[in-house]
mmCIF file of C-alpha atoms and ligand atoms in Angstrom:
data_model
loop_
_atom_site.group_PDB
_atom_site.id
_atom_site.type_symbol
_atom_site.label_atom_id
_atom_site.label_comp_id
_atom_site.label_asym_id
_atom_site.label_seq_id
_atom_site.Cartn_x
_atom_site.Cartn_y
_atom_site.Cartn_z
ATOM 1 C CA UNK A 1 176.107 335.320 48.419
ATOM 2 C CA UNK A 2 174.395 335.013 51.922
ATOM 3 C CA UNK A 3 175.444 332.578 54.249
ATOM 4 C CA UNK A 4 172.808 331.954 56.650
ATOM 5 C CA UNK A 5 174.013 332.209 60.094
ATOM 6 C CA UNK A 6 171.094 329.788 61.480
ATOM 7 C CA UNK A 7 172.384 327.073 59.023
ATOM 8 C CA UNK A 8 175.838 325.610 60.870
ATOM 9 C CA UNK A 9 173.408 325.419 63.668
ATOM 10 C CA UNK A 10 170.532 323.619 61.539
ATOM 11 C CA UNK A 11 173.263 320.594 60.325
ATOM 12 C CA UNK A 12 174.900 320.281 63.416
ATOM 13 C CA UNK A 13 170.561 320.074 64.566
ATOM 14 C CA UNK A 14 170.311 317.423 61.644
ATOM 15 C CA UNK A 15 173.407 315.375 62.039
ATOM 16 C CA UNK A 16 173.648 315.210 65.651
ATOM 17 C CA UNK A 17 169.858 315.051 66.684
ATOM 18 C CA UNK A 18 167.732 313.752 63.718
ATOM 19 C CA UNK A 19 170.224 311.874 61.476
ATOM 20 C CA UNK A 20 169.912 309.420 64.701
ATOM 21 C CA UNK A 21 167.111 309.780 66.019
ATOM 22 C CA UNK A 22 165.989 308.597 62.216
ATOM 23 C CA UNK A 23 168.289 306.042 62.347
ATOM 24 C CA UNK A 24 167.223 304.622 65.982
ATOM 25 C CA UNK A 25 163.281 305.252 64.848
ATOM 26 C CA UNK A 26 163.772 303.181 61.370
ATOM 27 C CA UNK A 27 166.525 300.882 62.408
ATOM 28 C CA UNK A 28 164.841 300.274 66.522
ATOM 29 C CA UNK A 29 161.320 301.241 66.943
ATOM 30 C CA UNK A 30 159.971 301.001 63.698
ATOM 31 C CA UNK A 31 160.460 296.608 63.669
ATOM 32 C CA UNK A 32 160.190 296.319 67.478
ATOM 33 C CA UNK A 33 157.213 297.863 67.351
ATOM 34 C CA UNK A 34 155.809 295.951 63.290
ATOM 35 C CA UNK A 35 156.355 292.705 65.773
ATOM 36 C CA UNK A 36 155.467 293.223 69.387
ATOM 37 C CA UNK A 37 152.825 290.561 69.837
ATOM 38 C CA UNK A 38 153.566 288.525 66.336
ATOM 39 C CA UNK A 39 153.727 284.428 66.520
ATOM 40 C CA UNK A 40 153.839 282.156 64.069
ATOM 41 C CA UNK A 41 152.320 279.445 63.925
ATOM 42 C CA UNK A 42 151.680 277.197 60.966
ATOM 43 C CA UNK A 43 149.023 274.423 62.478
ATOM 44 C CA UNK A 44 145.504 275.594 61.825
ATOM 45 C CA UNK A 45 144.814 275.254 65.708
ATOM 46 C CA UNK A 46 141.091 275.023 65.151
ATOM 47 C CA UNK A 47 141.335 271.882 63.368
ATOM 48 C CA UNK A 48 143.025 271.311 66.153
ATOM 49 C CA UNK A 49 140.986 272.290 68.541
ATOM 50 C CA UNK A 50 138.354 270.224 67.253
ATOM 51 C CA UNK A 51 136.835 267.373 69.061
ATOM 52 C CA UNK A 52 138.369 263.464 67.400
ATOM 53 C CA UNK A 53 136.482 261.200 68.439
ATOM 54 C CA UNK A 54 134.121 258.898 67.720
ATOM 55 C CA UNK A 55 130.527 260.846 68.698
ATOM 56 C CA UNK A 56 129.720 257.883 71.101
ATOM 57 C CA UNK A 57 131.164 260.187 73.769
ATOM 58 C CA UNK A 58 127.744 261.829 72.876
ATOM 59 C CA UNK A 59 126.087 260.174 75.887
ATOM 60 C CA UNK A 60 129.397 261.125 78.117
ATOM 61 C CA UNK A 61 128.530 264.118 80.588
ATOM 62 C CA UNK A 62 131.224 266.601 81.924
ATOM 63 C CA UNK A 63 131.663 269.380 84.180
ATOM 64 C CA UNK A 64 134.400 272.182 82.683
ATOM 65 C CA UNK A 65 134.934 273.138 87.368
ATOM 66 C CA UNK A 66 136.918 276.103 86.684
ATOM 67 C CA UNK A 67 138.707 277.122 89.582
ATOM 68 C CA UNK A 68 139.275 281.244 89.204
ATOM 69 C CA UNK A 69 139.350 285.035 90.728
ATOM 70 C CA UNK A 70 136.752 287.225 89.921
ATOM 71 C CA UNK A 71 139.600 288.881 87.633
ATOM 72 C CA UNK A 72 140.237 285.526 85.601
ATOM 73 C CA UNK A 73 139.682 285.920 81.777
ATOM 74 C CA UNK A 74 137.795 282.549 80.464
ATOM 75 C CA UNK A 75 136.580 283.172 77.389
ATOM 76 C CA UNK A 76 138.962 281.088 76.177
ATOM 77 C CA UNK A 77 136.294 277.878 77.887
ATOM 78 C CA UNK A 78 133.625 278.805 75.020
ATOM 79 C CA UNK A 79 135.684 278.168 72.367
ATOM 80 C CA UNK A 80 136.139 274.593 72.876
ATOM 81 C CA UNK A 81 134.306 272.077 71.497
ATOM 82 C CA UNK A 82 133.728 268.786 73.917
ATOM 83 C CA UNK A 83 130.872 267.426 73.264
ATOM 84 C CA UNK A 84 128.189 267.048 76.494
ATOM 85 C CA UNK A 85 130.503 270.187 78.485
ATOM 86 C CA UNK A 86 129.135 272.068 81.148
ATOM 87 C CA UNK A 87 131.008 275.075 82.416
ATOM 88 C CA UNK A 88 130.788 275.732 86.495
ATOM 89 C CA UNK A 89 132.632 278.852 87.419
ATOM 90 C CA UNK A 90 133.651 278.982 90.801
ATOM 91 C CA UNK A 91 135.062 282.470 92.119
ATOM 92 C CA UNK A 92 137.011 282.332 95.021
ATOM 93 C CA UNK A 93 136.675 286.214 95.818
ATOM 94 C CA UNK A 94 133.141 287.058 95.688
ATOM 95 C CA UNK A 95 131.163 285.872 97.526
ATOM 96 C CA UNK A 96 128.577 286.689 95.837
ATOM 97 C CA UNK A 97 129.160 284.390 92.455
ATOM 98 C CA UNK A 98 127.249 281.931 91.782
ATOM 99 C CA UNK A 99 129.876 279.410 92.953
ATOM 100 C CA UNK A 100 132.251 280.778 95.454
ATOM 101 C CA UNK A 101 134.550 278.371 98.418
ATOM 102 C CA UNK A 102 133.166 278.796 102.181
ATOM 103 C CA UNK A 103 135.951 281.322 102.422
ATOM 104 C CA UNK A 104 138.639 282.981 100.553
ATOM 105 C CA UNK A 105 141.439 281.194 100.658
ATOM 106 C CA UNK A 106 143.351 277.335 100.175
ATOM 107 C CA UNK A 107 143.783 278.195 96.452
ATOM 108 C CA UNK A 108 141.908 275.699 93.987
ATOM 109 C CA UNK A 109 141.695 272.922 95.913
ATOM 110 C CA UNK A 110 139.218 274.436 98.681
ATOM 111 C CA UNK A 111 137.158 275.650 95.809
ATOM 112 C CA UNK A 112 136.846 271.396 94.354
ATOM 113 C CA UNK A 113 135.405 270.186 97.125
ATOM 114 C CA UNK A 114 133.631 272.962 97.712
ATOM 115 C CA UNK A 115 132.319 271.177 94.153
ATOM 116 C CA UNK A 116 132.005 268.330 95.244
ATOM 117 C CA UNK A 117 130.371 268.835 98.544
ATOM 118 C CA UNK A 118 127.610 270.743 96.233
ATOM 119 C CA UNK A 119 127.285 268.261 93.351
ATOM 120 C CA UNK A 120 128.206 264.986 95.268
ATOM 121 C CA UNK A 121 124.487 264.139 94.157
ATOM 122 C CA UNK A 122 124.229 265.006 91.018
ATOM 123 C CA UNK A 123 127.893 264.624 89.410
ATOM 124 C CA UNK A 124 127.961 263.606 85.606
ATOM 125 C CA UNK A 125 130.440 260.951 84.083
ATOM 126 C CA UNK A 126 133.650 262.946 84.267
ATOM 127 C CA UNK A 127 134.228 266.183 85.869
ATOM 128 C CA UNK A 128 137.612 268.045 84.229
ATOM 129 C CA UNK A 129 139.462 270.373 87.420
ATOM 130 C CA UNK A 130 140.666 273.088 86.141
ATOM 131 C CA UNK A 131 142.342 276.138 86.644
ATOM 132 C CA UNK A 132 141.463 280.018 84.798
ATOM 133 C CA UNK A 133 144.314 280.147 82.295
ATOM 134 C CA UNK A 134 144.967 278.569 78.404
ATOM 135 C CA UNK A 135 148.385 279.288 78.672
ATOM 136 C CA UNK A 136 149.602 277.756 82.137
ATOM 137 C CA UNK A 137 153.605 277.382 82.319
ATOM 138 C CA UNK A 138 153.042 273.938 83.094
ATOM 139 C CA UNK A 139 150.904 272.359 80.533
ATOM 140 C CA UNK A 140 153.126 270.073 78.332
ATOM 141 C CA UNK A 141 154.641 271.005 75.576
ATOM 142 C CA UNK A 142 153.168 268.213 73.227
ATOM 143 C CA UNK A 143 150.187 269.474 74.307
ATOM 144 C CA UNK A 144 151.106 272.899 72.783
ATOM 145 C CA UNK A 145 150.985 274.318 75.933
ATOM 146 C CA UNK A 146 147.289 275.354 75.850
ATOM 147 C CA UNK A 147 144.498 273.831 77.778
ATOM 148 C CA UNK A 148 142.411 274.489 74.320
ATOM 149 C CA UNK A 149 144.798 271.473 72.461
ATOM 150 C CA UNK A 150 144.487 269.664 75.745
ATOM 151 C CA UNK A 151 140.760 269.468 77.267
ATOM 152 C CA UNK A 152 139.541 269.136 72.687
ATOM 153 C CA UNK A 153 141.599 266.312 72.288
ATOM 154 C CA UNK A 154 141.712 264.307 76.165
ATOM 155 C CA UNK A 155 139.560 261.071 74.720
ATOM 156 C CA UNK A 156 136.541 261.163 77.775
ATOM 157 C CA UNK A 157 136.153 257.187 77.158
ATOM 158 C CA UNK A 158 139.785 256.262 78.350
ATOM 159 C CA UNK A 159 138.966 259.168 81.385
ATOM 160 C CA UNK A 160 136.269 256.634 82.103
ATOM 161 C CA UNK A 161 138.028 253.451 81.736
ATOM 162 C CA UNK A 162 141.204 255.285 84.299
ATOM 163 C CA UNK A 163 139.026 257.102 86.410
ATOM 164 C CA UNK A 164 140.700 259.761 87.206
ATOM 165 C CA UNK A 165 143.732 261.475 85.444
ATOM 166 C CA UNK A 166 145.682 264.064 85.972
ATOM 167 C CA UNK A 167 145.931 266.223 82.702
ATOM 168 C CA UNK A 168 149.865 266.691 83.084
ATOM 169 C CA UNK A 169 151.384 263.708 81.765
ATOM 170 C CA UNK A 170 155.568 265.077 82.584
ATOM 171 C CA UNK A 171 157.128 264.084 85.823
ATOM 172 C CA UNK A 172 160.364 266.583 86.653
ATOM 173 C CA UNK A 173 159.313 267.301 89.965
ATOM 174 C CA UNK A 174 157.212 264.751 90.285
ATOM 175 C CA UNK A 175 157.542 261.275 89.238
ATOM 176 C CA UNK A 176 158.668 258.079 90.065
ATOM 177 C CA UNK A 177 159.218 259.160 93.726
ATOM 178 C CA UNK A 178 159.248 263.169 94.778
ATOM 179 C CA UNK A 179 157.530 263.157 97.965
ATOM 180 C CA UNK A 180 158.972 261.175 100.717
ATOM 181 C CA UNK A 181 156.569 261.674 103.933
ATOM 182 C CA UNK A 182 159.067 260.474 106.700
ATOM 183 C CA UNK A 183 161.568 263.276 105.607
ATOM 184 C CA UNK A 184 161.253 266.005 108.365
ATOM 185 C CA UNK A 185 162.100 269.735 107.500
ATOM 186 C CA UNK A 186 165.418 269.257 108.358
ATOM 187 C CA UNK A 187 165.881 266.915 105.702
ATOM 188 C CA UNK A 188 164.284 268.119 102.911
ATOM 189 C CA UNK A 189 165.213 270.744 100.036
ATOM 190 C CA UNK A 190 161.392 270.635 99.386
ATOM 191 C CA UNK A 191 159.231 273.254 100.459
ATOM 192 C CA UNK A 192 155.662 270.788 101.038
ATOM 193 C CA UNK A 193 157.671 267.903 101.564
ATOM 194 C CA UNK A 194 157.285 268.146 105.775
ATOM 195 C CA UNK A 195 153.581 269.136 104.916
ATOM 196 C CA UNK A 196 152.684 266.291 103.425
ATOM 197 C CA UNK A 197 152.566 264.226 106.538
ATOM 198 C CA UNK A 198 150.483 266.163 108.495
ATOM 199 C CA UNK A 199 148.182 267.160 105.433
ATOM 200 C CA UNK A 200 147.515 263.920 104.743
ATOM 201 C CA UNK A 201 146.829 263.007 108.458
ATOM 202 C CA UNK A 202 144.079 265.700 108.693
ATOM 203 C CA UNK A 203 142.740 264.713 105.855
ATOM 204 C CA UNK A 204 142.015 261.236 105.765
ATOM 205 C CA UNK A 205 142.384 260.106 108.876
ATOM 206 C CA UNK A 206 144.997 259.236 112.272
ATOM 207 C CA UNK A 207 144.717 255.429 111.668
ATOM 208 C CA UNK A 208 145.189 255.385 107.970
ATOM 209 C CA UNK A 209 148.847 254.461 107.485
ATOM 210 C CA UNK A 210 150.607 257.402 105.319
ATOM 211 C CA UNK A 211 152.897 256.325 102.347
ATOM 212 C CA UNK A 212 156.023 256.087 102.154
ATOM 213 C CA UNK A 213 156.164 258.191 98.863
ATOM 214 C CA UNK A 214 153.755 260.177 96.924
ATOM 215 C CA UNK A 215 154.434 260.965 93.036
ATOM 216 C CA UNK A 216 151.878 261.800 90.153
ATOM 217 C CA UNK A 217 152.504 264.808 87.444
ATOM 218 C CA UNK A 218 152.334 268.364 88.945
ATOM 219 C CA UNK A 219 149.750 270.989 89.046
ATOM 220 C CA UNK A 220 145.761 269.952 90.030
ATOM 221 C CA UNK A 221 144.329 269.768 87.081
ATOM 222 C CA UNK A 222 142.937 266.769 86.338
ATOM 223 C CA UNK A 223 139.471 264.308 85.087
ATOM 224 C CA UNK A 224 137.888 261.977 86.835
ATOM 225 C CA UNK A 225 134.830 260.293 86.818
ATOM 226 C CA UNK A 226 131.828 260.209 89.079
ATOM 227 C CA UNK A 227 133.439 256.531 90.117
ATOM 228 C CA UNK A 228 136.194 257.880 91.017
ATOM 229 C CA UNK A 229 134.787 260.633 93.279
ATOM 230 C CA UNK A 230 132.065 259.027 95.314
ATOM 231 C CA UNK A 231 135.107 255.615 96.053
ATOM 232 C CA UNK A 232 134.923 258.167 99.259
ATOM 233 C CA UNK A 233 132.220 259.152 100.801
ATOM 234 C CA UNK A 234 130.808 262.827 101.056
ATOM 235 C CA UNK A 235 132.275 262.878 104.249
ATOM 236 C CA UNK A 236 135.166 262.891 103.115
ATOM 237 C CA UNK A 237 135.504 265.879 100.698
ATOM 238 C CA UNK A 238 133.699 267.548 103.741
ATOM 239 C CA UNK A 239 135.885 267.432 105.925
ATOM 240 C CA UNK A 240 138.751 268.068 103.321
ATOM 241 C CA UNK A 241 136.860 271.428 102.628
ATOM 242 C CA UNK A 242 136.100 271.941 106.668
ATOM 243 C CA UNK A 243 140.464 271.743 107.102
ATOM 244 C CA UNK A 244 141.273 273.862 104.479
ATOM 245 C CA UNK A 245 139.069 276.390 106.220
ATOM 246 C CA UNK A 246 140.666 275.933 109.352
ATOM 247 C CA UNK A 247 143.984 275.632 108.383
ATOM 248 C CA UNK A 248 146.412 278.601 108.937
ATOM 249 C CA UNK A 249 149.211 276.877 106.365
ATOM 250 C CA UNK A 250 149.492 279.739 103.809
ATOM 251 C CA UNK A 251 147.533 278.917 100.544
ATOM 252 C CA UNK A 252 150.642 278.483 98.920
ATOM 253 C CA UNK A 253 151.489 275.506 101.412
ATOM 254 C CA UNK A 254 147.724 274.328 101.205
ATOM 255 C CA UNK A 255 148.301 274.289 96.972
ATOM 256 C CA UNK A 256 151.499 272.933 96.896
ATOM 257 C CA UNK A 257 150.835 270.125 99.303
ATOM 258 C CA UNK A 258 147.339 269.206 97.500
ATOM 259 C CA UNK A 259 149.587 268.794 94.064
ATOM 260 C CA UNK A 260 150.711 265.945 95.635
ATOM 261 C CA UNK A 261 147.360 264.022 97.584
ATOM 262 C CA UNK A 262 144.433 263.870 94.399
ATOM 263 C CA UNK A 263 146.051 260.398 93.243
ATOM 264 C CA UNK A 264 145.262 258.873 96.323
ATOM 265 C CA UNK A 265 142.438 260.704 96.990
ATOM 266 C CA UNK A 266 140.231 259.633 94.048
ATOM 267 C CA UNK A 267 142.216 255.703 93.487
ATOM 268 C CA UNK A 268 143.667 255.071 96.482
ATOM 269 C CA UNK A 269 147.771 255.006 94.736
ATOM 270 C CA UNK A 270 150.270 257.090 96.560
ATOM 271 C CA UNK A 271 152.347 256.696 92.959
ATOM 272 C CA UNK A 272 150.301 257.728 89.858
ATOM 273 C CA UNK A 273 153.533 258.110 87.508
ATOM 274 C CA UNK A 274 152.136 256.756 83.617
ATOM 275 C CA UNK A 275 154.583 257.280 81.146
ATOM 276 C CA UNK A 276 154.492 260.017 79.415
ATOM 277 C CA UNK A 277 154.208 259.602 75.117
ATOM 278 C CA UNK A 278 152.261 256.124 75.965
ATOM 279 C CA UNK A 279 150.388 258.603 77.698
ATOM 280 C CA UNK A 280 149.926 261.057 75.648
ATOM 281 C CA UNK A 281 148.806 258.416 73.160
ATOM 282 C CA UNK A 282 146.829 257.101 74.670
ATOM 283 C CA UNK A 283 144.791 260.304 75.921
ATOM 284 C CA UNK A 284 145.679 262.475 73.928
ATOM 285 C CA UNK A 285 145.974 261.019 70.514
ATOM 286 C CA UNK A 286 148.886 262.493 70.623
ATOM 287 C CA UNK A 287 151.400 259.753 69.643
ATOM 288 C CA UNK A 288 155.145 260.972 69.200
ATOM 289 C CA UNK A 289 157.670 257.758 66.757
ATOM 290 C CA UNK A 290 158.762 256.885 70.810
ATOM 291 C CA UNK A 291 160.108 258.388 74.035
ATOM 292 C CA UNK A 292 163.282 259.704 71.761
ATOM 293 C CA UNK A 293 161.098 261.603 69.634
ATOM 294 C CA UNK A 294 159.024 263.282 72.584
ATOM 295 C CA UNK A 295 162.640 264.214 74.479
ATOM 296 C CA UNK A 296 163.941 265.930 70.984
ATOM 297 C CA UNK A 297 160.747 267.552 71.212
ATOM 298 C CA UNK A 298 160.416 269.055 74.277
ATOM 299 C CA UNK A 299 164.535 269.944 73.959
ATOM 300 C CA UNK A 300 163.570 271.927 70.770
ATOM 301 C CA UNK A 301 160.800 273.654 72.445
ATOM 302 C CA UNK A 302 163.001 274.195 75.792
ATOM 303 C CA UNK A 303 165.705 275.855 72.800
ATOM 304 C CA UNK A 304 162.958 277.657 71.000
ATOM 305 C CA UNK A 305 161.650 279.693 74.478
ATOM 306 C CA UNK A 306 165.668 280.141 75.075
ATOM 307 C CA UNK A 307 165.753 282.973 72.453
ATOM 308 C CA UNK A 308 162.007 284.513 73.169
ATOM 309 C CA UNK A 309 163.449 286.965 75.588
ATOM 310 C CA UNK A 310 165.328 288.556 72.991
ATOM 311 C CA UNK A 311 162.329 289.806 70.729
ATOM 312 C CA UNK A 312 160.603 291.323 74.021
ATOM 313 C CA UNK A 313 159.781 294.810 73.457
ATOM 314 C CA UNK A 314 162.569 297.128 74.714
ATOM 315 C CA UNK A 315 164.691 294.459 74.175
ATOM 316 C CA UNK A 316 164.215 294.332 70.222
ATOM 317 C CA UNK A 317 164.506 298.334 70.393
ATOM 318 C CA UNK A 318 168.127 297.434 72.034
ATOM 319 C CA UNK A 319 169.295 294.828 69.632
ATOM 320 C CA UNK A 320 167.412 294.367 66.483
ATOM 321 C CA UNK A 321 170.004 292.303 65.024
ATOM 322 C CA UNK A 322 169.883 289.751 67.843
ATOM 323 C CA UNK A 323 166.238 289.713 67.450
ATOM 324 C CA UNK A 324 166.197 289.347 64.226
ATOM 325 C CA UNK A 325 168.417 286.200 64.373
ATOM 326 C CA UNK A 326 165.771 284.959 67.190
ATOM 327 C CA UNK A 327 162.857 285.534 65.332
ATOM 328 C CA UNK A 328 164.225 283.524 61.922
ATOM 329 C CA UNK A 329 165.969 280.866 64.790
ATOM 330 C CA UNK A 330 162.542 280.671 66.919
ATOM 331 C CA UNK A 331 160.628 280.723 62.841
ATOM 332 C CA UNK A 332 162.963 277.506 62.199
ATOM 333 C CA UNK A 333 161.640 275.771 65.450
ATOM 334 C CA UNK A 334 158.351 276.482 64.980
ATOM 335 C CA UNK A 335 158.278 274.636 61.532
ATOM 336 C CA UNK A 336 159.822 271.779 63.471
ATOM 337 C CA UNK A 337 157.537 271.741 66.014
ATOM 338 C CA UNK A 338 154.558 271.921 64.199
ATOM 339 C CA UNK A 339 155.411 269.501 61.358
ATOM 340 C CA UNK A 340 156.726 266.713 64.284
ATOM 341 C CA UNK A 341 153.265 267.621 66.704
ATOM 342 C CA UNK A 342 151.291 267.690 63.327
ATOM 343 C CA UNK A 343 152.420 264.100 62.675
ATOM 344 C CA UNK A 344 152.084 262.404 65.849
ATOM 345 C CA UNK A 345 148.755 263.809 65.690
ATOM 346 C CA UNK A 346 148.206 261.652 62.529
ATOM 347 C CA UNK A 347 150.193 258.920 64.065
ATOM 348 C CA UNK A 348 147.281 258.846 66.733
ATOM 349 C CA UNK A 349 144.172 258.888 64.566
ATOM 350 C CA UNK A 350 145.617 254.923 65.038
ATOM 351 C CA UNK A 351 143.389 252.954 67.410
ATOM 352 C CA UNK A 352 145.254 250.430 67.249
ATOM 353 C CA UNK A 353 148.368 252.356 68.381
ATOM 354 C CA UNK A 354 147.531 254.042 70.468
ATOM 355 C CA UNK A 355 145.716 250.902 72.137
ATOM 356 C CA UNK A 356 149.554 249.624 72.799
ATOM 357 C CA UNK A 357 149.655 252.914 74.352
ATOM 358 C CA UNK A 358 147.063 251.546 77.365
ATOM 359 C CA UNK A 359 149.054 249.282 78.876
ATOM 360 C CA UNK A 360 151.882 251.680 80.229
ATOM 361 C CA UNK A 361 149.180 254.357 81.001
ATOM 362 C CA UNK A 362 147.504 251.819 84.042
ATOM 363 C CA UNK A 363 150.587 251.270 85.690
ATOM 364 C CA UNK A 364 151.357 252.711 89.224
ATOM 365 C CA UNK A 365 154.260 251.667 90.568
ATOM 366 C CA UNK A 366 153.153 250.340 94.237
ATOM 367 C CA UNK A 367 154.965 251.763 97.002
HETATM 368 C C1 NAG B 1 130.594 289.082 92.290
HETATM 369 O O1 NAG B 1 129.995 288.801 91.341
HETATM 370 C C2 NAG B 1 128.767 288.689 90.880
HETATM 371 C C3 NAG B 1 127.294 288.454 90.979
HETATM 372 O O2 NAG B 1 128.105 287.685 89.021
HETATM 373 C C4 NAG B 1 128.493 290.199 90.135
HETATM 374 O O3 NAG B 1 127.444 290.957 89.834
HETATM 375 C C5 NAG B 1 129.229 291.162 90.800
HETATM 376 O O4 NAG B 1 129.657 291.840 90.145
HETATM 377 C C6 NAG B 1 131.165 290.173 90.724
HETATM 378 N N1 NAG B 1 131.400 291.842 91.961
HETATM 379 C C7 NAG B 1 132.899 291.783 91.558
HETATM 380 C C8 NAG B 1 133.600 292.940 92.724
HETATM 381 O O5 NAG B 1 133.376 292.205 90.362
HETATM 382 C C1 NAG B 2 163.609 258.782 103.107
HETATM 383 O O1 NAG B 2 163.623 259.432 103.681
HETATM 384 C C2 NAG B 2 164.082 258.338 104.938
HETATM 385 C C3 NAG B 2 164.291 259.589 105.852
HETATM 386 O O2 NAG B 2 165.532 260.484 105.138
HETATM 387 C C4 NAG B 2 165.292 257.664 103.936
HETATM 388 O O3 NAG B 2 165.376 256.981 105.098
HETATM 389 C C5 NAG B 2 164.352 256.090 102.757
HETATM 390 O O4 NAG B 2 165.280 255.678 102.631
HETATM 391 C C6 NAG B 2 163.137 257.527 102.304
HETATM 392 N N1 NAG B 2 162.658 256.832 101.372
HETATM 393 C C7 NAG B 2 162.475 255.776 99.907
HETATM 394 C C8 NAG B 2 161.942 255.439 99.207
HETATM 395 O O5 NAG B 2 163.506 257.154 99.631
#
């Protein structure tokens, strides 16, 4: 019998390299590859994106004012089915864009003011001011963290009734008393806090008393009526715009500061803190049984997000068993979240329930 001189090397090669490689491909890379980008949703997203309120809204005209940069993809806005809504896109970094701010700075605030100055005499019933992203981190889990979901379900008649409504409802780092304008930089641990007073005075004039406390949900996305905008003269907005153009403050600070000034600008209220679960019910038709249910929902959402990291591609390649477990747990949470949200949407079909919820969404804590 002739023994091939190559055989031991081949065997060695197979055992030493090919077998682990095959194992790696089959049990590490393949599942990670297969699962990459996979997400489990049972809810029919499109059903939830329908505008669910009466056709009376057909007479309500809306502008969706999008503050964007050139590279932002805003294609998602074309899927919205809000009646009579026109999209007005501002592009901060392209002076040739149809709508653009006077200079490329000041974050969304400068684009919002430019819009108001440009459209002051031709405003629709409601202007909704937003950023370009469909799934911003700051959109509430109870709104599926989705702008499509939020905008589709925003009840325009209630916005008309209230005048100004911040799209995010969460009180975190916001309500009921987040910004204290009397604090100095040395006293404050919040970056923008010591800057708010100066911005307030520059915007509203030295003669206006600066409220001690300013509070309201964050992140500068809101709906506002023509009447609320016109409660201040055009000059007020032009002045704010001029200040933003002239200021040497960083865009970051300007953006952060303005998050706290919108309620005062449009309603003359320094504190705008609607109860969250009531607010979801009244404005989005998402009616949880009570605050505890909403808290539970948010808690499960957070737990699910904590598992998500393990399912990232490279982590899954590294630890496929862990990723498999994470997927199973996330799938379980997702079912619970979607069932709970669907039940809240179902409850929200009750007009009397939503009418009851109005009460605590009009409350402002006076200071
Ligand atoms: C700026 O906007 C104009 C008009 O919409 C467009 O033709 C042009 O390509 C844009 N510039 C860049 C750099 O994208
Ligand atoms: C605001 O800050 C000042 C200075 O630290 C403090 O004296 C005051 O009590 C604070 N106001 C409120 C309402 O917390």
